[in-house]
Amino acid sequence: MSQSTAVAPGAPVPEAQQDEFNPFLAMAERFDTAADHLGLDAGVRDVLRTPDRELTVAIPVLMDDGSLRVFKGYRVQHNFMRGPCKGGIRFAPDVHLDEVRALAAWMTWKCSVVNLPFGGAKGGVICNPQELSMGELERITRRYTASILDLLGPDRDVPAPDINTNEQTMAWIMDTYSMHVRRTSTAVVTGKPLNLGGSRGRREATGRGVMISCREALKMIGLRPDETRVVVQGAGNVGGIGALLMHREGYKILSLSDVYGAIHDPKGLDMPDVIAWQQKHKRIDNYPKAQKLSVAEQIELECDVLIPAATENQITSKNVDRIKARLIVEGANGPSTAPADKKLEARGVISVPDILANAGGVTVSYFEWVQDRMGYFWTEEVVNSRLEQTMVSAIEEVKATAKKYSVSLRTAAYILAIDRVVTVYRLRGVFA
Ligand code: NAD
């Protein structure tokens, strides 16, 4: 019998901490810093900080053993001033509402930084996919989709994969939505399989965007890719693919980790071999041709670039003094807490913030949505070159904003993003 986390309506759910580890407070602190630079008044700040809609749903699911369990799911739409909401769906045992709120707000700023015509949203279901069968996962996904259906639609809210969800999950969402609206609607989700309206290059897009961000930021410290030592936390869609692409470009990948542990080779990992091992064994910590480390030890390794690409709150006030990287490229959302950030900045460590560094995924999701609506599909070369253009021009704009306001790349990215949303908000006016 599955022991997966199920939460009955009204039952206690994982509580959000009201400290540096609360992602929504972390987002709000960065927002306030940027809003101060923009001189935003209290009313506009309130509008932009407050999520527009939050839906909590109970998801009854028939388990394989015949029992009935109720899971809890969320969809938060933070802001849709600039266009339909866009944002992933996460399946994890520790999902909580403040986390989903923060992730939704980050999506608003991320879409704005790379200038996509989208607002921000995020979804989550409290469950442990490792303990669920494919059938149970499919039933959770379909019922969750049906429960939030009124919020969804190609012109309303377009989900995508996030932690523990993938192309198959998106295919189930697309099918459930299409069956309800009585027509095939591919543009309702992105990150779909290729033969279901997916885009070429989407699977690699976030890792590719991380690589482009890293290359552009390295110019600020005068290093070339082939002389750069990199540590990557997380071996999933972002970290695993990012490390593989960077290895191909000549970077030395010293270490890679997954939730079970880290592997390390001072001479550089043979990334294609590591990924082949991972595909076979479903984990990398037992890869035999490298030293083993704990994830906590890994993040403190001597290196030039650290890429946290797993989850939130990995660089905190507890370990920041032992972080040795000169450049941090945030593949994950919210991997550094606000107090840690301040310490890194004071030490001259450059951080390419999440809302910029991992925006490659939503950029190609946008391309997928455009292709679905046109019914005409692009080659991988076209997708990759448009991604390159979008990322490079966003990075240039963030660097120019940092120079103009004499601030970090993170504050600059928030200033740029918030200013664009405020401009649209003022043009549209307040609907009464
Ligand atoms: P994923 O589920 O594909 O992979 C996550 C990886 O991190 C796995 O290898 C897992 O084992 C590992 N991991 C989890 N907790 C860890 C820990 N404490 N220490 C070390 N490794 C750990 O997820 P993903 O899609 O790669 O997403 C990773 C991060 O990137 C998340 O913060 C997500 O929100 C963000 N992100 C993803 C995308 C995307 O397109 N997939 C886009 C933008 C941002």
Coordinates of N, CA and C in Angstrom, one line a residue, residues 227-377:
E227 N 38.4 27.5 -19.0 CA 39.3 27.6 -17.8 C 38.5 27.7 -16.6
T228 N 37.2 27.3 -16.7 CA 36.2 27.5 -15.6 C 35.8 26.2 -14.9
R229 N 36.0 26.1 -13.6 CA 35.6 24.9 -12.8 C 34.2 25.2 -12.2
V230 N 33.3 24.2 -12.4 CA 31.9 24.4 -12.1 C 31.4 23.3 -11.2
V231 N 30.6 23.7 -10.2 CA 29.9 22.7 -9.3 C 28.4 22.9 -9.5
V232 N 27.7 21.8 -9.8 CA 26.3 21.8 -10.0 C 25.5 21.0 -9.0
Q233 N 24.6 21.7 -8.3 CA 23.7 21.0 -7.4 C 22.4 20.7 -8.1
G234 N 22.0 19.4 -8.1 CA 20.8 19.0 -8.8 C 21.1 18.4 -10.1
A235 N 20.6 17.2 -10.4 CA 20.9 16.5 -11.7 C 19.7 16.3 -12.5
G236 N 18.7 17.2 -12.4 CA 17.4 17.0 -13.1 C 17.4 17.7 -14.4
N237 N 16.2 18.2 -14.8 CA 16.1 18.9 -16.0 C 17.0 20.1 -16.2
V238 N 17.1 20.9 -15.1 CA 18.0 22.1 -15.2 C 19.5 21.7 -15.0
G239 N 19.8 21.1 -13.8 CA 21.2 20.8 -13.5 C 21.8 19.8 -14.3
G240 N 21.2 18.6 -14.5 CA 21.8 17.5 -15.3 C 22.0 18.0 -16.7
I241 N 21.0 18.5 -17.4 CA 21.1 18.9 -18.8 C 22.1 20.1 -18.9
G242 N 22.0 21.1 -17.9 CA 22.9 22.2 -17.9 C 24.3 21.8 -17.8
A243 N 24.6 20.8 -16.9 CA 26.0 20.3 -16.8 C 26.5 19.6 -18.0
L244 N 25.6 18.9 -18.7 CA 26.0 18.2 -19.9 C 26.3 19.2 -21.0
L245 N 25.4 20.2 -21.2 CA 25.7 21.2 -22.2 C 27.0 22.0 -22.0
M246 N 27.2 22.3 -20.7 CA 28.4 23.1 -20.3 C 29.7 22.3 -20.5
H247 N 29.6 21.0 -20.2 CA 30.7 20.1 -20.5 C 31.1 20.1 -22.0
R248 N 30.0 20.1 -22.8 CA 30.3 20.1 -24.3 C 31.0 21.4 -24.7
E249 N 30.7 22.5 -24.0 CA 31.3 23.8 -24.3 C 32.7 23.9 -23.7
G250 N 33.2 22.9 -23.0 CA 34.6 22.9 -22.5 C 34.7 23.2 -21.0
Y251 N 33.6 23.5 -20.3 CA 33.7 23.8 -18.8 C 34.1 22.5 -18.2
K252 N 34.8 22.6 -17.0 CA 35.2 21.5 -16.2 C 34.1 21.3 -15.1
I253 N 33.3 20.3 -15.2 CA 32.3 20.0 -14.2 C 32.9 19.2 -13.1
L254 N 33.2 19.9 -12.0 CA 33.9 19.2 -10.9 C 33.0 18.3 -10.1
S255 N 31.8 18.7 -10.0 CA 30.9 17.9 -9.1 C 29.4 18.1 -9.5
L256 N 28.6 17.1 -9.3 CA 27.2 17.1 -9.6 C 26.5 16.3 -8.4
S257 N 25.3 16.7 -8.1 CA 24.6 16.0 -7.0 C 23.2 15.8 -7.4
D258 N 22.6 14.8 -6.6 CA 21.1 14.7 -6.7 C 20.7 14.6 -5.2
V259 N 19.4 14.3 -5.0 CA 18.9 14.3 -3.6 C 19.6 13.3 -2.7
Y260 N 20.2 12.3 -3.3 CA 20.8 11.2 -2.5 C 22.3 11.5 -2.1
G261 N 23.0 12.4 -2.9 CA 24.4 12.7 -2.6 C 25.1 13.3 -3.8
A262 N 26.4 13.6 -3.6 CA 27.1 14.3 -4.6 C 28.3 13.4 -5.1
I263 N 28.8 13.6 -6.3 CA 30.0 13.0 -6.9 C 30.9 14.1 -7.2
H264 N 32.3 13.8 -7.1 CA 33.3 14.8 -7.3 C 34.5 14.2 -8.0
D265 N 35.0 14.9 -9.0 CA 36.3 14.6 -9.6 C 37.1 15.8 -9.9
P266 N 38.2 16.1 -9.2 CA 38.9 17.3 -9.4 C 39.4 17.5 -10.8
K267 N 39.5 16.4 -11.6 CA 39.9 16.5 -13.0 C 38.8 16.8 -13.9
G268 N 37.6 16.8 -13.4 CA 36.4 17.0 -14.2 C 35.6 15.7 -14.5
L269 N 34.3 15.8 -14.3 CA 33.5 14.6 -14.6 C 33.3 14.3 -16.1
D270 N 33.2 13.1 -16.5 CA 32.9 12.7 -17.8 C 31.4 12.8 -17.9
M271 N 30.8 13.9 -18.3 CA 29.4 14.1 -18.1 C 28.5 13.2 -18.9
P272 N 28.8 12.9 -20.2 CA 28.0 11.9 -20.9 C 27.9 10.6 -20.2
D273 N 29.1 10.1 -19.6 CA 29.1 8.9 -18.9 C 28.2 9.0 -17.6
V274 N 28.3 10.1 -16.9 CA 27.5 10.3 -15.7 C 26.0 10.2 -16.0
I275 N 25.6 10.9 -17.1 CA 24.2 11.0 -17.5 C 23.7 9.6 -17.9
A276 N 24.6 8.8 -18.6 CA 24.2 7.5 -19.0 C 24.0 6.6 -17.8
W277 N 24.9 6.8 -16.8 CA 24.7 6.0 -15.5 C 23.4 6.4 -14.9
Q278 N 23.1 7.7 -14.8 CA 21.9 8.2 -14.2 C 20.6 7.6 -14.9
Q279 N 20.7 7.5 -16.2 CA 19.5 7.0 -16.9 C 19.3 5.6 -16.6
K280 N 20.4 4.8 -16.4 CA 20.3 3.4 -16.1 C 19.9 3.2 -14.6
H281 N 20.5 3.9 -13.7 CA 20.3 3.6 -12.2 C 19.4 4.6 -11.5
K282 N 18.9 5.6 -12.2 CA 18.0 6.6 -11.6 C 18.5 7.4 -10.5
R283 N 19.8 7.4 -10.3 CA 20.5 8.2 -9.3 C 21.9 8.3 -9.7
I284 N 22.6 9.3 -9.1 CA 24.0 9.5 -9.5 C 25.0 9.3 -8.3
D285 N 24.5 9.3 -7.1 CA 25.4 9.3 -5.9 C 26.3 8.0 -5.9
N286 N 25.8 6.9 -6.6 CA 26.5 5.7 -6.6 C 27.4 5.5 -7.9
Y287 N 27.6 6.6 -8.6 CA 28.4 6.5 -9.8 C 29.8 6.1 -9.4
P288 N 30.4 5.0 -10.0 CA 31.6 4.5 -9.4 C 32.9 5.2 -9.8
K289 N 32.9 6.1 -10.8 CA 34.2 6.6 -11.2 C 34.5 8.0 -10.7
A290 N 34.0 8.3 -9.5 CA 34.2 9.6 -8.8 C 34.1 9.5 -7.3
Q291 N 34.7 10.5 -6.6 CA 34.6 10.5 -5.2 C 33.1 10.8 -4.7
K292 N 32.8 10.3 -3.5 CA 31.4 10.6 -3.0 C 31.5 11.8 -2.0
L293 N 30.5 12.6 -2.0 CA 30.5 13.7 -1.0 C 29.0 13.9 -0.6
S294 N 28.8 14.6 0.5 CA 27.4 14.9 0.9 C 27.1 16.2 0.1
V295 N 25.8 16.4 0.0 CA 25.3 17.6 -0.7 C 25.8 18.9 0.0
A296 N 25.8 18.8 1.4 CA 26.3 19.9 2.2 C 27.8 20.2 1.9
E297 N 28.6 19.2 1.8 CA 30.0 19.4 1.5 C 30.2 19.9 0.0
Q298 N 29.4 19.4 -0.9 CA 29.5 19.8 -2.3 C 29.4 21.3 -2.5
I299 N 28.4 21.9 -1.8 CA 28.1 23.3 -2.1 C 29.3 24.2 -1.6
E300 N 30.1 23.6 -0.8 CA 31.3 24.4 -0.2 C 32.6 24.2 -0.9
L301 N 32.5 23.4 -2.0 CA 33.8 23.1 -2.8 C 34.4 24.3 -3.4
E302 N 35.7 24.2 -3.5 CA 36.5 25.3 -4.2 C 36.2 25.2 -5.7
C303 N 35.7 26.3 -6.2 CA 35.3 26.3 -7.7 C 35.2 27.7 -8.1
D304 N 35.0 27.9 -9.5 CA 34.8 29.3 -10.0 C 33.3 29.6 -10.0
V305 N 32.5 28.6 -10.5 CA 31.1 28.8 -10.6 C 30.3 27.8 -9.8
L306 N 29.3 28.2 -9.1 CA 28.4 27.3 -8.4 C 27.0 27.5 -9.0
I307 N 26.4 26.3 -9.4 CA 25.1 26.4 -10.0 C 24.1 25.6 -9.1
P308 N 23.4 26.3 -8.2 CA 22.4 25.6 -7.5 C 21.2 25.4 -8.4
A309 N 20.9 24.1 -8.7 CA 19.8 23.8 -9.6 C 18.9 22.7 -9.1
A310 N 18.7 22.8 -7.8 CA 17.8 21.8 -7.2 C 16.5 22.4 -6.6
T311 N 16.7 23.1 -5.5 CA 15.5 23.6 -4.8 C 15.8 24.9 -4.0
E312 N 14.9 25.4 -3.3 CA 15.1 26.7 -2.6 C 16.0 26.5 -1.4
N313 N 16.5 27.7 -0.8 CA 17.2 27.8 0.5 C 18.4 26.9 0.6
Q314 N 19.2 26.9 -0.4 CA 20.5 26.0 -0.3 C 21.7 26.9 0.1
I315 N 21.7 28.1 -0.2 CA 22.8 29.0 0.3 C 22.1 30.0 1.3
T316 N 22.5 29.8 2.6 CA 21.8 30.4 3.6 C 22.8 31.1 4.6
S317 N 22.3 31.8 5.6 CA 23.2 32.4 6.6 C 24.1 31.3 7.3
K318 N 23.6 30.1 7.2 CA 24.4 29.0 7.9 C 25.6 28.6 7.2
N319 N 25.6 28.6 5.8 CA 26.7 28.1 5.1 C 27.4 29.1 4.2
V320 N 26.8 30.4 4.1 CA 27.3 31.3 3.1 C 28.8 31.7 3.3
D321 N 29.3 31.7 4.6 CA 30.7 32.1 4.8 C 31.6 31.0 4.3
R322 N 31.1 29.8 4.0 CA 32.0 28.8 3.5 C 31.9 28.5 2.0
I323 N 31.0 29.3 1.3 CA 30.9 29.2 -0.1 C 32.1 29.9 -0.8
K324 N 32.7 29.1 -1.7 CA 34.0 29.6 -2.3 C 33.9 30.1 -3.7
A325 N 32.7 29.9 -4.3 CA 32.6 30.2 -5.8 C 32.7 31.8 -5.9
R326 N 33.2 32.2 -7.1 CA 33.3 33.6 -7.4 C 32.0 34.1 -8.1
L327 N 31.3 33.1 -8.8 CA 30.1 33.4 -9.5 C 29.1 32.4 -9.2
I328 N 27.8 32.8 -8.9 CA 26.7 31.9 -8.7 C 25.7 32.1 -9.7
V329 N 25.3 31.0 -10.4 CA 24.3 31.1 -11.4 C 23.1 30.3 -11.0
E330 N 22.0 31.0 -10.7 CA 20.9 30.3 -10.0 C 20.0 29.6 -10.9
G331 N 20.2 28.3 -11.1 CA 19.4 27.4 -11.9 C 18.0 27.2 -11.3
A332 N 18.0 27.0 -10.0 CA 16.8 26.7 -9.2 C 16.1 28.1 -8.9
N333 N 14.9 28.0 -8.5 CA 14.2 29.2 -8.0 C 14.4 29.4 -6.5
G334 N 14.9 30.5 -6.2 CA 15.1 30.8 -4.7 C 16.1 30.0 -4.0
P335 N 17.3 29.7 -4.7 CA 18.3 28.9 -4.0 C 19.1 29.6 -2.9
S336 N 19.1 31.0 -3.0 CA 19.8 31.7 -2.0 C 18.8 32.6 -1.1
T337 N 19.0 32.6 0.2 CA 18.1 33.4 1.0 C 18.6 34.8 1.0
A338 N 17.7 35.8 1.4 CA 18.1 37.2 1.3 C 19.3 37.5 2.2
P339 N 19.4 37.0 3.4 CA 20.6 37.4 4.2 C 21.9 36.8 3.6
A340 N 21.8 35.6 3.0 CA 23.0 35.0 2.4 C 23.4 35.9 1.2
D341 N 22.5 36.3 0.5 CA 22.7 37.2 -0.7 C 23.5 38.4 -0.3
K342 N 23.1 39.1 0.8 CA 23.7 40.3 1.2 C 25.2 40.1 1.5
K343 N 25.5 38.9 2.2 CA 26.9 38.6 2.5 C 27.7 38.3 1.3
L344 N 27.1 37.6 0.3 CA 27.8 37.3 -0.9 C 28.1 38.6 -1.7
E345 N 27.2 39.5 -1.7 CA 27.4 40.8 -2.4 C 28.5 41.6 -1.8
A346 N 28.5 41.6 -0.4 CA 29.5 42.3 0.3 C 30.9 41.8 0.0
R347 N 31.0 40.4 -0.3 CA 32.3 39.8 -0.6 C 32.6 39.9 -2.0
G348 N 31.8 40.5 -2.8 CA 32.1 40.7 -4.3 C 31.7 39.5 -5.1
V349 N 31.0 38.5 -4.5 CA 30.6 37.3 -5.3 C 29.4 37.8 -6.2
I350 N 29.5 37.5 -7.5 CA 28.4 37.9 -8.4 C 27.4 36.8 -8.5
S351 N 26.1 37.1 -8.3 CA 25.0 36.2 -8.5 C 24.2 36.5 -9.7
V352 N 24.0 35.6 -10.6 CA 23.0 35.8 -11.7 C 21.7 35.2 -11.1
P353 N 20.7 36.1 -10.9 CA 19.6 35.7 -10.1 C 18.7 34.7 -10.9
D354 N 18.0 33.9 -10.1 CA 17.0 32.9 -10.7 C 16.1 33.5 -11.8
I355 N 15.5 34.7 -11.5 CA 14.5 35.2 -12.4 C 15.2 35.5 -13.8
L356 N 16.5 35.6 -13.9 CA 17.2 35.8 -15.1 C 17.8 34.4 -15.6
A357 N 18.6 33.8 -14.7 CA 19.4 32.7 -15.1 C 18.6 31.5 -15.6
N358 N 17.4 31.2 -14.9 CA 16.6 30.1 -15.4 C 15.4 30.4 -16.3
A359 N 15.5 31.6 -16.9 CA 14.4 32.0 -17.7 C 14.4 31.4 -19.1
G360 N 15.4 30.6 -19.4 CA 15.4 29.9 -20.7 C 14.2 28.9 -20.8
G361 N 13.8 28.3 -19.7 CA 12.7 27.4 -19.8 C 11.4 28.1 -20.2
V362 N 11.0 29.2 -19.5 CA 9.8 29.8 -19.8 C 9.9 30.5 -21.2
T363 N 11.1 30.9 -21.6 CA 11.2 31.5 -22.9 C 10.8 30.5 -24.0
V364 N 11.3 29.2 -23.9 CA 11.0 28.3 -24.9 C 9.5 27.8 -24.7
S365 N 9.0 27.8 -23.5 CA 7.6 27.6 -23.3 C 6.8 28.6 -24.0
Y366 N 7.2 29.8 -24.0 CA 6.5 30.9 -24.8 C 6.6 30.5 -26.3
F367 N 7.8 30.0 -26.8 CA 7.9 29.6 -28.2 C 6.9 28.5 -28.5
E368 N 6.8 27.6 -27.5 CA 5.9 26.4 -27.7 C 4.4 26.9 -27.8
W369 N 4.0 27.8 -27.0 CA 2.7 28.4 -27.0 C 2.4 29.1 -28.3
V370 N 3.4 29.8 -28.8 CA 3.3 30.5 -30.1 C 3.1 29.5 -31.2
Q371 N 3.9 28.4 -31.2 CA 3.9 27.4 -32.3 C 2.6 26.7 -32.2
D372 N 2.1 26.4 -31.0 CA 0.8 25.7 -30.9 C -0.4 26.5 -31.5
R373 N -0.3 27.8 -31.2 CA -1.4 28.7 -31.7 C -1.3 28.9 -33.2
M374 N 0.0 28.9 -33.7 CA 0.1 29.0 -35.2 C -0.2 27.7 -35.9
G375 N 0.0 26.6 -35.2 CA 0.0 25.3 -35.8 C 1.1 25.0 -36.7
Y376 N 2.2 25.7 -36.5 CA 3.4 25.6 -37.4 C 4.6 25.5 -36.5
F377 N 5.5 24.5 -36.7 CA 6.5 24.2 -35.8 C 7.9 24.5 -36.3

